[in-house]
PDB file of C-alpha atoms in Angstrom:
ATOM      1  CA  UNK A   1      34.473 -35.152 -27.745  1.00 82.00           C
ATOM      2  CA  UNK A   2      36.325 -33.973 -24.642  1.00 91.00           C
ATOM      3  CA  UNK A   3      37.937 -36.919 -22.859  1.00 96.00           C
ATOM      4  CA  UNK A   4      36.816 -36.940 -19.237  1.00 97.00           C
ATOM      5  CA  UNK A   5      37.985 -38.704 -16.079  1.00 98.00           C
ATOM      6  CA  UNK A   6      35.853 -39.191 -12.981  1.00 98.00           C
ATOM      7  CA  UNK A   7      37.689 -39.297  -9.644  1.00 98.00           C
ATOM      8  CA  UNK A   8      36.340 -40.327  -6.257  1.00 98.00           C
ATOM      9  CA  UNK A   9      37.573 -39.045  -2.864  1.00 96.00           C
ATOM     10  CA  UNK A  10      38.235 -41.241   0.150  1.00 93.00           C
ATOM     11  CA  UNK A  11      38.211 -40.933   3.913  1.00 89.00           C
ATOM     12  CA  UNK A  12      38.618 -37.367   5.156  1.00 85.00           C
ATOM     13  CA  UNK A  13      36.188 -35.827   2.668  1.00 87.00           C
ATOM     14  CA  UNK A  14      33.102 -36.597   4.762  1.00 89.00           C
ATOM     15  CA  UNK A  15      30.963 -33.805   6.237  1.00 89.00           C
ATOM     16  CA  UNK A  16      27.881 -33.826   8.456  1.00 90.00           C
ATOM     17  CA  UNK A  17      24.716 -33.517   6.383  1.00 90.00           C
ATOM     18  CA  UNK A  18      26.262 -34.871   3.189  1.00 91.00           C
ATOM     19  CA  UNK A  19      23.970 -36.918   0.972  1.00 91.00           C
ATOM     20  CA  UNK A  20      20.777 -35.789   2.644  1.00 92.00           C
ATOM     21  CA  UNK A  21      19.719 -33.855  -0.462  1.00 93.00           C
ATOM     22  CA  UNK A  22      19.588 -37.244  -2.221  1.00 93.00           C
ATOM     23  CA  UNK A  23      16.544 -38.212  -0.139  1.00 91.00           C
ATOM     24  CA  UNK A  24      14.412 -36.164  -2.544  1.00 90.00           C
ATOM     25  CA  UNK A  25      15.211 -38.675  -5.312  1.00 91.00           C
ATOM     26  CA  UNK A  26      13.252 -41.946  -5.251  1.00 91.00           C
ATOM     27  CA  UNK A  27      16.092 -44.049  -6.691  1.00 92.00           C
ATOM     28  CA  UNK A  28      18.512 -42.719  -4.051  1.00 93.00           C
ATOM     29  CA  UNK A  29      16.085 -43.368  -1.186  1.00 93.00           C
ATOM     30  CA  UNK A  30      15.832 -46.989  -2.317  1.00 94.00           C
ATOM     31  CA  UNK A  31      19.646 -47.243  -2.262  1.00 95.00           C
ATOM     32  CA  UNK A  32      19.773 -45.967   1.332  1.00 95.00           C
ATOM     33  CA  UNK A  33      17.222 -48.613   2.337  1.00 95.00           C
ATOM     34  CA  UNK A  34      19.207 -51.325   0.524  1.00 96.00           C
ATOM     35  CA  UNK A  35      22.413 -50.122   2.195  1.00 97.00           C
ATOM     36  CA  UNK A  36      20.841 -50.296   5.664  1.00 96.00           C
ATOM     37  CA  UNK A  37      19.875 -53.928   5.033  1.00 96.00           C
ATOM     38  CA  UNK A  38      23.510 -54.760   4.107  1.00 96.00           C
ATOM     39  CA  UNK A  39      25.192 -52.656   6.808  1.00 97.00           C
ATOM     40  CA  UNK A  40      22.797 -53.153   9.713  1.00 96.00           C
ATOM     41  CA  UNK A  41      22.756 -49.417  10.531  1.00 96.00           C
ATOM     42  CA  UNK A  42      21.328 -46.226   9.039  1.00 94.00           C
ATOM     43  CA  UNK A  43      23.471 -43.916   6.912  1.00 94.00           C
ATOM     44  CA  UNK A  44      20.758 -41.257   7.171  1.00 94.00           C
ATOM     45  CA  UNK A  45      20.828 -41.234  10.982  1.00 93.00           C
ATOM     46  CA  UNK A  46      24.612 -40.849  11.095  1.00 93.00           C
ATOM     47  CA  UNK A  47      24.884 -38.211   8.350  1.00 93.00           C
ATOM     48  CA  UNK A  48      22.115 -36.125   9.855  1.00 91.00           C
ATOM     49  CA  UNK A  49      23.341 -35.885  13.417  1.00 87.00           C
ATOM     50  CA  UNK A  50      26.258 -38.080  14.534  1.00 88.00           C
ATOM     51  CA  UNK A  51      29.580 -36.404  13.682  1.00 87.00           C
ATOM     52  CA  UNK A  52      31.546 -38.730  15.976  1.00 88.00           C
ATOM     53  CA  UNK A  53      30.377 -41.867  14.166  1.00 92.00           C
ATOM     54  CA  UNK A  54      30.746 -40.178  10.779  1.00 90.00           C
ATOM     55  CA  UNK A  55      34.467 -39.667  11.420  1.00 88.00           C
ATOM     56  CA  UNK A  56      35.028 -43.286  12.457  1.00 91.00           C
ATOM     57  CA  UNK A  57      36.465 -45.613   9.781  1.00 91.00           C
ATOM     58  CA  UNK A  58      33.808 -48.261  10.478  1.00 93.00           C
ATOM     59  CA  UNK A  59      31.075 -45.899   9.281  1.00 94.00           C
ATOM     60  CA  UNK A  60      32.913 -43.371   7.091  1.00 94.00           C
ATOM     61  CA  UNK A  61      33.966 -45.762   4.348  1.00 95.00           C
ATOM     62  CA  UNK A  62      30.556 -47.399   3.643  1.00 97.00           C
ATOM     63  CA  UNK A  63      28.819 -44.001   3.829  1.00 96.00           C
ATOM     64  CA  UNK A  64      31.180 -42.463   1.274  1.00 97.00           C
ATOM     65  CA  UNK A  65      30.788 -45.499  -0.998  1.00 98.00           C
ATOM     66  CA  UNK A  66      27.000 -45.214  -0.958  1.00 97.00           C
ATOM     67  CA  UNK A  67      26.782 -41.438  -1.451  1.00 97.00           C
ATOM     68  CA  UNK A  68      29.466 -41.249  -4.148  1.00 97.00           C
ATOM     69  CA  UNK A  69      28.082 -44.241  -6.057  1.00 98.00           C
ATOM     70  CA  UNK A  70      24.562 -42.759  -6.044  1.00 97.00           C
ATOM     71  CA  UNK A  71      25.861 -39.436  -7.399  1.00 96.00           C
ATOM     72  CA  UNK A  72      27.829 -41.336 -10.054  1.00 97.00           C
ATOM     73  CA  UNK A  73      24.786 -43.385 -11.063  1.00 96.00           C
ATOM     74  CA  UNK A  74      22.716 -40.221 -11.481  1.00 95.00           C
ATOM     75  CA  UNK A  75      25.476 -38.514 -13.468  1.00 95.00           C
ATOM     76  CA  UNK A  76      25.771 -41.589 -15.725  1.00 93.00           C
ATOM     77  CA  UNK A  77      22.292 -40.775 -17.043  1.00 90.00           C
ATOM     78  CA  UNK A  78      23.844 -37.724 -18.724  1.00 91.00           C
ATOM     79  CA  UNK A  79      27.401 -38.800 -19.605  1.00 94.00           C
ATOM     80  CA  UNK A  80      30.032 -41.519 -19.278  1.00 95.00           C
ATOM     81  CA  UNK A  81      33.683 -41.167 -18.223  1.00 97.00           C
ATOM     82  CA  UNK A  82      36.630 -42.245 -20.367  1.00 98.00           C
ATOM     83  CA  UNK A  83      38.790 -43.071 -17.332  1.00 98.00           C
ATOM     84  CA  UNK A  84      38.154 -43.518 -13.583  1.00 98.00           C
ATOM     85  CA  UNK A  85      40.279 -43.401 -10.430  1.00 98.00           C
ATOM     86  CA  UNK A  86      39.684 -43.129  -6.707  1.00 97.00           C
ATOM     87  CA  UNK A  87      41.774 -42.123  -3.714  1.00 96.00           C
ATOM     88  CA  UNK A  88      42.130 -45.086  -1.318  1.00 95.00           C
ATOM     89  CA  UNK A  89      38.493 -45.978  -0.440  1.00 96.00           C
ATOM     90  CA  UNK A  90      37.487 -44.042  -3.566  1.00 97.00           C
ATOM     91  CA  UNK A  91      39.021 -46.774  -5.734  1.00 98.00           C
ATOM     92  CA  UNK A  92      36.075 -49.022  -4.812  1.00 98.00           C
ATOM     93  CA  UNK A  93      33.596 -46.531  -6.279  1.00 98.00           C
ATOM     94  CA  UNK A  94      35.795 -46.243  -9.386  1.00 98.00           C
ATOM     95  CA  UNK A  95      35.737 -50.041  -9.790  1.00 98.00           C
ATOM     96  CA  UNK A  96      31.948 -50.114  -9.321  1.00 98.00           C
ATOM     97  CA  UNK A  97      31.448 -47.374 -11.933  1.00 98.00           C
ATOM     98  CA  UNK A  98      33.748 -49.307 -14.281  1.00 98.00           C
ATOM     99  CA  UNK A  99      31.509 -52.389 -13.931  1.00 98.00           C
ATOM    100  CA  UNK A 100      34.068 -54.583 -12.151  1.00 98.00           C
ATOM    101  CA  UNK A 101      31.487 -55.636  -9.549  1.00 98.00           C
ATOM    102  CA  UNK A 102      27.856 -54.795  -8.813  1.00 97.00           C
ATOM    103  CA  UNK A 103      26.756 -52.206  -6.258  1.00 98.00           C
ATOM    104  CA  UNK A 104      25.872 -54.542  -3.379  1.00 97.00           C
ATOM    105  CA  UNK A 105      29.105 -56.540  -3.814  1.00 97.00           C
ATOM    106  CA  UNK A 106      31.087 -53.296  -3.667  1.00 98.00           C
ATOM    107  CA  UNK A 107      29.285 -52.232  -0.512  1.00 98.00           C
ATOM    108  CA  UNK A 108      29.919 -55.637   1.083  1.00 97.00           C
ATOM    109  CA  UNK A 109      33.650 -55.334   0.304  1.00 97.00           C
ATOM    110  CA  UNK A 110      33.794 -51.793   1.694  1.00 97.00           C
ATOM    111  CA  UNK A 111      31.850 -52.837   4.810  1.00 97.00           C
ATOM    112  CA  UNK A 112      34.303 -55.641   5.565  1.00 97.00           C
ATOM    113  CA  UNK A 113      37.311 -53.452   4.703  1.00 95.00           C
ATOM    114  CA  UNK A 114      36.060 -50.764   7.105  1.00 94.00           C
ATOM    115  CA  UNK A 115      35.455 -53.282   9.894  1.00 94.00           C
ATOM    116  CA  UNK A 116      38.939 -54.764   9.540  1.00 93.00           C
ATOM    117  CA  UNK A 117      40.689 -51.391   9.266  1.00 91.00           C
ATOM    118  CA  UNK A 118      38.707 -49.992  12.207  1.00 89.00           C
ATOM    119  CA  UNK A 119      40.118 -52.754  14.391  1.00 88.00           C
ATOM    120  CA  UNK A 120      43.701 -52.015  13.343  1.00 80.00           C
ATOM    121  CA  UNK A 121      45.682 -50.257  16.059  1.00 72.00           C
ATOM    122  CA  UNK A 122      49.182 -49.223  16.989  1.00 79.00           C
ATOM    123  CA  UNK A 123      49.998 -46.960  14.085  1.00 90.00           C
ATOM    124  CA  UNK A 124      49.932 -43.266  13.303  1.00 92.00           C
ATOM    125  CA  UNK A 125      49.609 -41.055  10.221  1.00 93.00           C
ATOM    126  CA  UNK A 126      50.602 -37.427   9.585  1.00 94.00           C
ATOM    127  CA  UNK A 127      50.155 -34.993   6.704  1.00 94.00           C
ATOM    128  CA  UNK A 128      53.121 -32.886   5.574  1.00 95.00           C
ATOM    129  CA  UNK A 129      52.746 -29.721   3.494  1.00 94.00           C
ATOM    130  CA  UNK A 130      55.404 -27.773   1.554  1.00 93.00           C
ATOM    131  CA  UNK A 131      58.478 -29.871   2.307  1.00 92.00           C
ATOM    132  CA  UNK A 132      61.747 -30.799   0.654  1.00 90.00           C
ATOM    133  CA  UNK A 133      60.969 -34.125  -1.093  1.00 91.00           C
ATOM    134  CA  UNK A 134      64.588 -35.259  -1.285  1.00 92.00           C
ATOM    135  CA  UNK A 135      65.082 -34.606   2.438  1.00 93.00           C
ATOM    136  CA  UNK A 136      61.830 -36.396   3.293  1.00 94.00           C
ATOM    137  CA  UNK A 137      62.729 -39.465   1.222  1.00 93.00           C
ATOM    138  CA  UNK A 138      66.109 -39.613   2.969  1.00 94.00           C
ATOM    139  CA  UNK A 139      64.480 -39.391   6.428  1.00 94.00           C
ATOM    140  CA  UNK A 140      61.962 -42.121   5.554  1.00 95.00           C
ATOM    141  CA  UNK A 141      64.778 -44.352   4.255  1.00 94.00           C
ATOM    142  CA  UNK A 142      66.581 -43.884   7.578  1.00 94.00           C
ATOM    143  CA  UNK A 143      63.422 -44.610   9.645  1.00 93.00           C
ATOM    144  CA  UNK A 144      62.470 -48.281   9.106  1.00 88.00           C
ATOM    145  CA  UNK A 145      59.026 -48.011  10.724  1.00 92.00           C
ATOM    146  CA  UNK A 146      57.769 -45.153   8.495  1.00 95.00           C
ATOM    147  CA  UNK A 147      56.573 -45.147   4.869  1.00 96.00           C
ATOM    148  CA  UNK A 148      55.119 -42.681   2.392  1.00 96.00           C
ATOM    149  CA  UNK A 149      51.439 -43.637   2.618  1.00 96.00           C
ATOM    150  CA  UNK A 150      49.836 -41.048   0.321  1.00 96.00           C
ATOM    151  CA  UNK A 151      51.850 -39.230  -2.326  1.00 96.00           C
ATOM    152  CA  UNK A 152      49.089 -36.697  -2.988  1.00 96.00           C
ATOM    153  CA  UNK A 153      50.797 -33.828  -4.827  1.00 95.00           C
ATOM    154  CA  UNK A 154      54.257 -32.280  -5.195  1.00 94.00           C
ATOM    155  CA  UNK A 155      53.610 -30.292  -2.008  1.00 93.00           C
ATOM    156  CA  UNK A 156      51.412 -32.613   0.089  1.00 95.00           C
ATOM    157  CA  UNK A 157      52.001 -36.157   1.355  1.00 96.00           C
ATOM    158  CA  UNK A 158      50.931 -38.399   4.227  1.00 96.00           C
ATOM    159  CA  UNK A 159      53.380 -40.575   6.140  1.00 96.00           C
ATOM    160  CA  UNK A 160      52.409 -43.675   8.111  1.00 96.00           C
ATOM    161  CA  UNK A 161      54.074 -45.993  10.600  1.00 94.00           C
ATOM    162  CA  UNK A 162      54.723 -46.449  14.295  1.00 94.00           C
ATOM    163  CA  UNK A 163      53.942 -43.394  16.488  1.00 93.00           C
ATOM    164  CA  UNK A 164      57.607 -43.017  17.487  1.00 93.00           C
ATOM    165  CA  UNK A 165      58.776 -43.234  13.900  1.00 94.00           C
ATOM    166  CA  UNK A 166      56.185 -40.804  12.526  1.00 95.00           C
ATOM    167  CA  UNK A 167      56.890 -38.270  15.293  1.00 93.00           C
ATOM    168  CA  UNK A 168      60.633 -38.556  14.599  1.00 93.00           C
ATOM    169  CA  UNK A 169      60.160 -37.722  10.902  1.00 93.00           C
ATOM    170  CA  UNK A 170      57.733 -34.906  11.761  1.00 93.00           C
ATOM    171  CA  UNK A 171      60.251 -33.335  14.133  1.00 91.00           C
ATOM    172  CA  UNK A 172      63.182 -33.578  11.731  1.00 92.00           C
ATOM    173  CA  UNK A 173      61.717 -32.712   8.324  1.00 91.00           C
ATOM    174  CA  UNK A 174      61.598 -29.086   7.228  1.00 89.00           C
ATOM    175  CA  UNK A 175      57.938 -28.591   6.333  1.00 87.00           C
ATOM    176  CA  UNK A 176      55.551 -25.649   6.413  1.00 91.00           C
ATOM    177  CA  UNK A 177      53.013 -27.804   8.262  1.00 91.00           C
ATOM    178  CA  UNK A 178      53.075 -31.271   9.826  1.00 90.00           C
ATOM    179  CA  UNK A 179      49.698 -32.423  11.143  1.00 90.00           C
ATOM    180  CA  UNK A 180      48.934 -35.718  12.945  1.00 91.00           C
ATOM    181  CA  UNK A 181      45.812 -37.373  11.473  1.00 87.00           C
ATOM    182  CA  UNK A 182      42.974 -38.929  13.441  1.00 79.00           C
ATOM    183  CA  UNK A 183      43.091 -42.537  12.272  1.00 80.00           C
ATOM    184  CA  UNK A 184      42.762 -45.822  14.131  1.00 76.00           C
ATOM    185  CA  UNK A 185      45.980 -47.210  12.635  1.00 84.00           C
ATOM    186  CA  UNK A 186      48.906 -46.765  10.288  1.00 91.00           C
ATOM    187  CA  UNK A 187      46.960 -47.227   7.052  1.00 93.00           C
ATOM    188  CA  UNK A 188      48.777 -47.909   3.752  1.00 94.00           C
ATOM    189  CA  UNK A 189      51.814 -49.285   5.553  1.00 93.00           C
ATOM    190  CA  UNK A 190      53.369 -52.584   6.673  1.00 92.00           C
ATOM    191  CA  UNK A 191      51.396 -52.217   9.926  1.00 92.00           C
ATOM    192  CA  UNK A 192      48.295 -53.235   7.960  1.00 92.00           C
ATOM    193  CA  UNK A 193      49.756 -56.598   6.895  1.00 93.00           C
ATOM    194  CA  UNK A 194      47.577 -58.678   9.229  1.00 91.00           C
ATOM    195  CA  UNK A 195      44.472 -56.718   8.219  1.00 91.00           C
ATOM    196  CA  UNK A 196      45.359 -57.091   4.533  1.00 93.00           C
ATOM    197  CA  UNK A 197      45.806 -60.864   4.958  1.00 94.00           C
ATOM    198  CA  UNK A 198      42.357 -61.121   6.560  1.00 94.00           C
ATOM    199  CA  UNK A 199      40.805 -58.992   3.819  1.00 94.00           C
ATOM    200  CA  UNK A 200      42.532 -61.028   1.106  1.00 94.00           C
ATOM    201  CA  UNK A 201      40.275 -64.003   1.865  1.00 94.00           C
ATOM    202  CA  UNK A 202      37.217 -61.791   1.365  1.00 95.00           C
ATOM    203  CA  UNK A 203      38.538 -60.411  -1.932  1.00 95.00           C
ATOM    204  CA  UNK A 204      39.334 -63.938  -3.132  1.00 94.00           C
ATOM    205  CA  UNK A 205      35.677 -64.907  -2.679  1.00 95.00           C
ATOM    206  CA  UNK A 206      34.495 -62.186  -5.093  1.00 96.00           C
ATOM    207  CA  UNK A 207      34.578 -62.515  -8.878  1.00 96.00           C
ATOM    208  CA  UNK A 208      35.826 -59.401 -10.688  1.00 97.00           C
ATOM    209  CA  UNK A 209      34.623 -58.649 -14.234  1.00 98.00           C
ATOM    210  CA  UNK A 210      36.676 -56.894 -16.896  1.00 98.00           C
ATOM    211  CA  UNK A 211      36.184 -53.146 -16.601  1.00 98.00           C
ATOM    212  CA  UNK A 212      34.140 -51.313 -19.233  1.00 98.00           C
ATOM    213  CA  UNK A 213      36.133 -48.143 -18.432  1.00 98.00           C
ATOM    214  CA  UNK A 214      39.916 -48.128 -17.823  1.00 98.00           C
ATOM    215  CA  UNK A 215      40.859 -47.768 -14.149  1.00 98.00           C
ATOM    216  CA  UNK A 216      43.952 -46.087 -12.686  1.00 98.00           C
ATOM    217  CA  UNK A 217      44.800 -47.965  -9.470  1.00 97.00           C
ATOM    218  CA  UNK A 218      46.370 -46.481  -6.341  1.00 97.00           C
ATOM    219  CA  UNK A 219      49.321 -48.856  -6.225  1.00 96.00           C
ATOM    220  CA  UNK A 220      49.922 -48.982  -9.997  1.00 95.00           C
ATOM    221  CA  UNK A 221      48.893 -45.800 -11.820  1.00 94.00           C
ATOM    222  CA  UNK A 222      48.601 -47.173 -15.340  1.00 95.00           C
ATOM    223  CA  UNK A 223      45.126 -47.693 -16.837  1.00 97.00           C
ATOM    224  CA  UNK A 224      43.786 -51.216 -17.334  1.00 98.00           C
ATOM    225  CA  UNK A 225      40.486 -53.039 -17.828  1.00 98.00           C
ATOM    226  CA  UNK A 226      41.866 -56.486 -16.948  1.00 98.00           C
ATOM    227  CA  UNK A 227      39.885 -58.043 -14.070  1.00 97.00           C
ATOM    228  CA  UNK A 228      42.744 -60.054 -12.587  1.00 96.00           C
ATOM    229  CA  UNK A 229      45.166 -57.128 -12.712  1.00 97.00           C
ATOM    230  CA  UNK A 230      42.610 -54.847 -11.034  1.00 97.00           C
ATOM    231  CA  UNK A 231      41.987 -57.406  -8.281  1.00 96.00           C
ATOM    232  CA  UNK A 232      45.713 -57.970  -7.756  1.00 94.00           C
ATOM    233  CA  UNK A 233      46.282 -54.228  -7.447  1.00 95.00           C
ATOM    234  CA  UNK A 234      43.422 -53.932  -4.965  1.00 94.00           C
ATOM    235  CA  UNK A 235      44.894 -56.694  -2.794  1.00 91.00           C
ATOM    236  CA  UNK A 236      48.040 -54.583  -2.395  1.00 94.00           C
ATOM    237  CA  UNK A 237      46.182 -51.358  -1.664  1.00 95.00           C
ATOM    238  CA  UNK A 238      45.788 -51.716   2.109  1.00 93.00           C
ATOM    239  CA  UNK A 239      49.544 -51.919   2.691  1.00 94.00           C
ATOM    240  CA  UNK A 240      50.695 -50.046  -0.425  1.00 95.00           C
ATOM    241  CA  UNK A 241      51.159 -46.339  -0.999  1.00 95.00           C
ATOM    242  CA  UNK A 242      48.423 -44.259  -2.634  1.00 97.00           C
ATOM    243  CA  UNK A 243      50.305 -42.878  -5.646  1.00 97.00           C
ATOM    244  CA  UNK A 244      47.855 -40.075  -6.355  1.00 97.00           C
ATOM    245  CA  UNK A 245      50.427 -37.621  -7.732  1.00 97.00           C
ATOM    246  CA  UNK A 246      51.388 -40.198 -10.361  1.00 97.00           C
ATOM    247  CA  UNK A 247      47.725 -40.901 -11.152  1.00 98.00           C
ATOM    248  CA  UNK A 248      47.221 -37.196 -11.807  1.00 98.00           C
ATOM    249  CA  UNK A 249      50.281 -37.044 -14.077  1.00 97.00           C
ATOM    250  CA  UNK A 250      48.770 -39.925 -16.078  1.00 97.00           C
ATOM    251  CA  UNK A 251      45.591 -37.965 -16.870  1.00 97.00           C
ATOM    252  CA  UNK A 252      47.008 -35.702 -19.618  1.00 97.00           C
ATOM    253  CA  UNK A 253      49.202 -38.598 -20.777  1.00 96.00           C
ATOM    254  CA  UNK A 254      45.969 -40.458 -21.551  1.00 96.00           C
ATOM    255  CA  UNK A 255      44.381 -37.539 -23.365  1.00 97.00           C
ATOM    256  CA  UNK A 256      42.179 -36.438 -20.466  1.00 97.00           C
ATOM    257  CA  UNK A 257      41.128 -32.792 -20.740  1.00 97.00           C
ATOM    258  CA  UNK A 258      38.344 -32.644 -18.122  1.00 97.00           C
ATOM    259  CA  UNK A 259      38.115 -34.115 -14.613  1.00 98.00           C
ATOM    260  CA  UNK A 260      34.986 -34.453 -12.471  1.00 98.00           C
ATOM    261  CA  UNK A 261      35.386 -35.159  -8.761  1.00 98.00           C
ATOM    262  CA  UNK A 262      32.284 -37.050  -7.634  1.00 97.00           C
ATOM    263  CA  UNK A 263      31.734 -36.843  -3.880  1.00 96.00           C
ATOM    264  CA  UNK A 264      31.816 -34.424  -0.954  1.00 94.00           C
ATOM    265  CA  UNK A 265      34.446 -31.691  -0.798  1.00 90.00           C
ATOM    266  CA  UNK A 266      37.013 -30.707  -3.397  1.00 94.00           C
ATOM    267  CA  UNK A 267      40.197 -32.346  -2.082  1.00 94.00           C
ATOM    268  CA  UNK A 268      41.074 -34.217  -5.266  1.00 96.00           C
ATOM    269  CA  UNK A 269      40.460 -31.345  -7.675  1.00 96.00           C
ATOM    270  CA  UNK A 270      42.651 -29.223  -5.378  1.00 95.00           C
ATOM    271  CA  UNK A 271      45.458 -31.790  -5.561  1.00 96.00           C
ATOM    272  CA  UNK A 272      45.093 -32.074  -9.331  1.00 97.00           C
ATOM    273  CA  UNK A 273      45.306 -28.281  -9.690  1.00 95.00           C
ATOM    274  CA  UNK A 274      48.610 -28.272  -7.799  1.00 94.00           C
ATOM    275  CA  UNK A 275      50.062 -31.100  -9.880  1.00 96.00           C
ATOM    276  CA  UNK A 276      49.144 -30.421 -13.528  1.00 96.00           C
ATOM    277  CA  UNK A 277      47.775 -27.439 -15.435  1.00 94.00           C
ATOM    278  CA  UNK A 278      45.408 -27.119 -18.380  1.00 95.00           C
ATOM    279  CA  UNK A 279      42.675 -29.498 -17.170  1.00 97.00           C
ATOM    280  CA  UNK A 280      39.058 -28.396 -16.759  1.00 96.00           C
ATOM    281  CA  UNK A 281      38.090 -29.319 -13.174  1.00 97.00           C
ATOM    282  CA  UNK A 282      34.511 -29.799 -11.938  1.00 96.00           C
ATOM    283  CA  UNK A 283      32.896 -31.011  -8.717  1.00 97.00           C
ATOM    284  CA  UNK A 284      29.703 -33.006  -8.173  1.00 95.00           C
ATOM    285  CA  UNK A 285      29.338 -32.736  -4.386  1.00 94.00           C
ATOM    286  CA  UNK A 286      25.543 -32.887  -4.182  1.00 91.00           C
ATOM    287  CA  UNK A 287      22.404 -32.790  -6.312  1.00 90.00           C
ATOM    288  CA  UNK A 288      22.881 -29.001  -6.651  1.00 89.00           C
ATOM    289  CA  UNK A 289      25.990 -29.672  -8.786  1.00 88.00           C
ATOM    290  CA  UNK A 290      24.321 -32.214 -11.070  1.00 86.00           C
ATOM    291  CA  UNK A 291      23.094 -31.188 -14.544  1.00 82.00           C
ATOM    292  CA  UNK A 292      19.406 -30.251 -14.273  1.00 72.00           C
ATOM    293  CA  UNK A 293      18.301 -33.081 -16.565  1.00 65.00           C
ATOM    294  CA  UNK A 294      19.902 -35.659 -14.220  1.00 70.00           C
ATOM    295  CA  UNK A 295      17.836 -34.780 -11.153  1.00 59.00           C
ATOM    296  CA  UNK A 296      14.495 -36.572 -11.306  1.00 57.00           C
TER     297      UNK A 296
END
């Protein structure tokens, strides 16, 4: 059997109209209704017509959780992954698929995470493409208010920190492209410490189960099924770096030959392609990508 990993994208992969094809499936419609009861607002309304809300952290994160988890649940009728991982917010879907918590608990955690992160202010993030890694690491070391937030691939990273610090690094690093990101704060940095402390209390109130599928965590890219380790890693995620490049390097190390990205877009399969070779890459972005026998 071909060993397969499922990976789940995070914020930035959302697109207007995503998930609306799922309304033709009775099980999915029920999930949207259940989600509205937990969230207090309609995913369908936002995905159909409100691009401004869709791009706001408060709404983006719960919407991605719901749509990606529904696609994963449908796909599970046909096959099961040998390993799971998610990028930032995507880690919550990975943990749900691995059986660490139930669906409504996961959505509650994501809802509260999104609310807390949406209120965070005062920071800035920027994506850098095709840069000199050694030079960048030196600049970050010399700029105390900036960190490497997302190490996505050998040629693409995101930095985070104070606006002055991020702009300084952007102006000094030799990169093909340096793009400021539209975020409400400096995510995955020390600027999220207060938010992480608030969220810690919420995480502490939730019981994690041992995973039935090994999970590669953002802050510690080695697979584990241990509930306490997975929770501890998640508590560090809001302020810690997303070590996606290292997660990808772990895939072949763990015998993975095939990777399925479950969720809108193809960001993660693109990053994987630029990091390792020889893996079969697939995307399940909508019901059109699902095996025919899964769509009922």
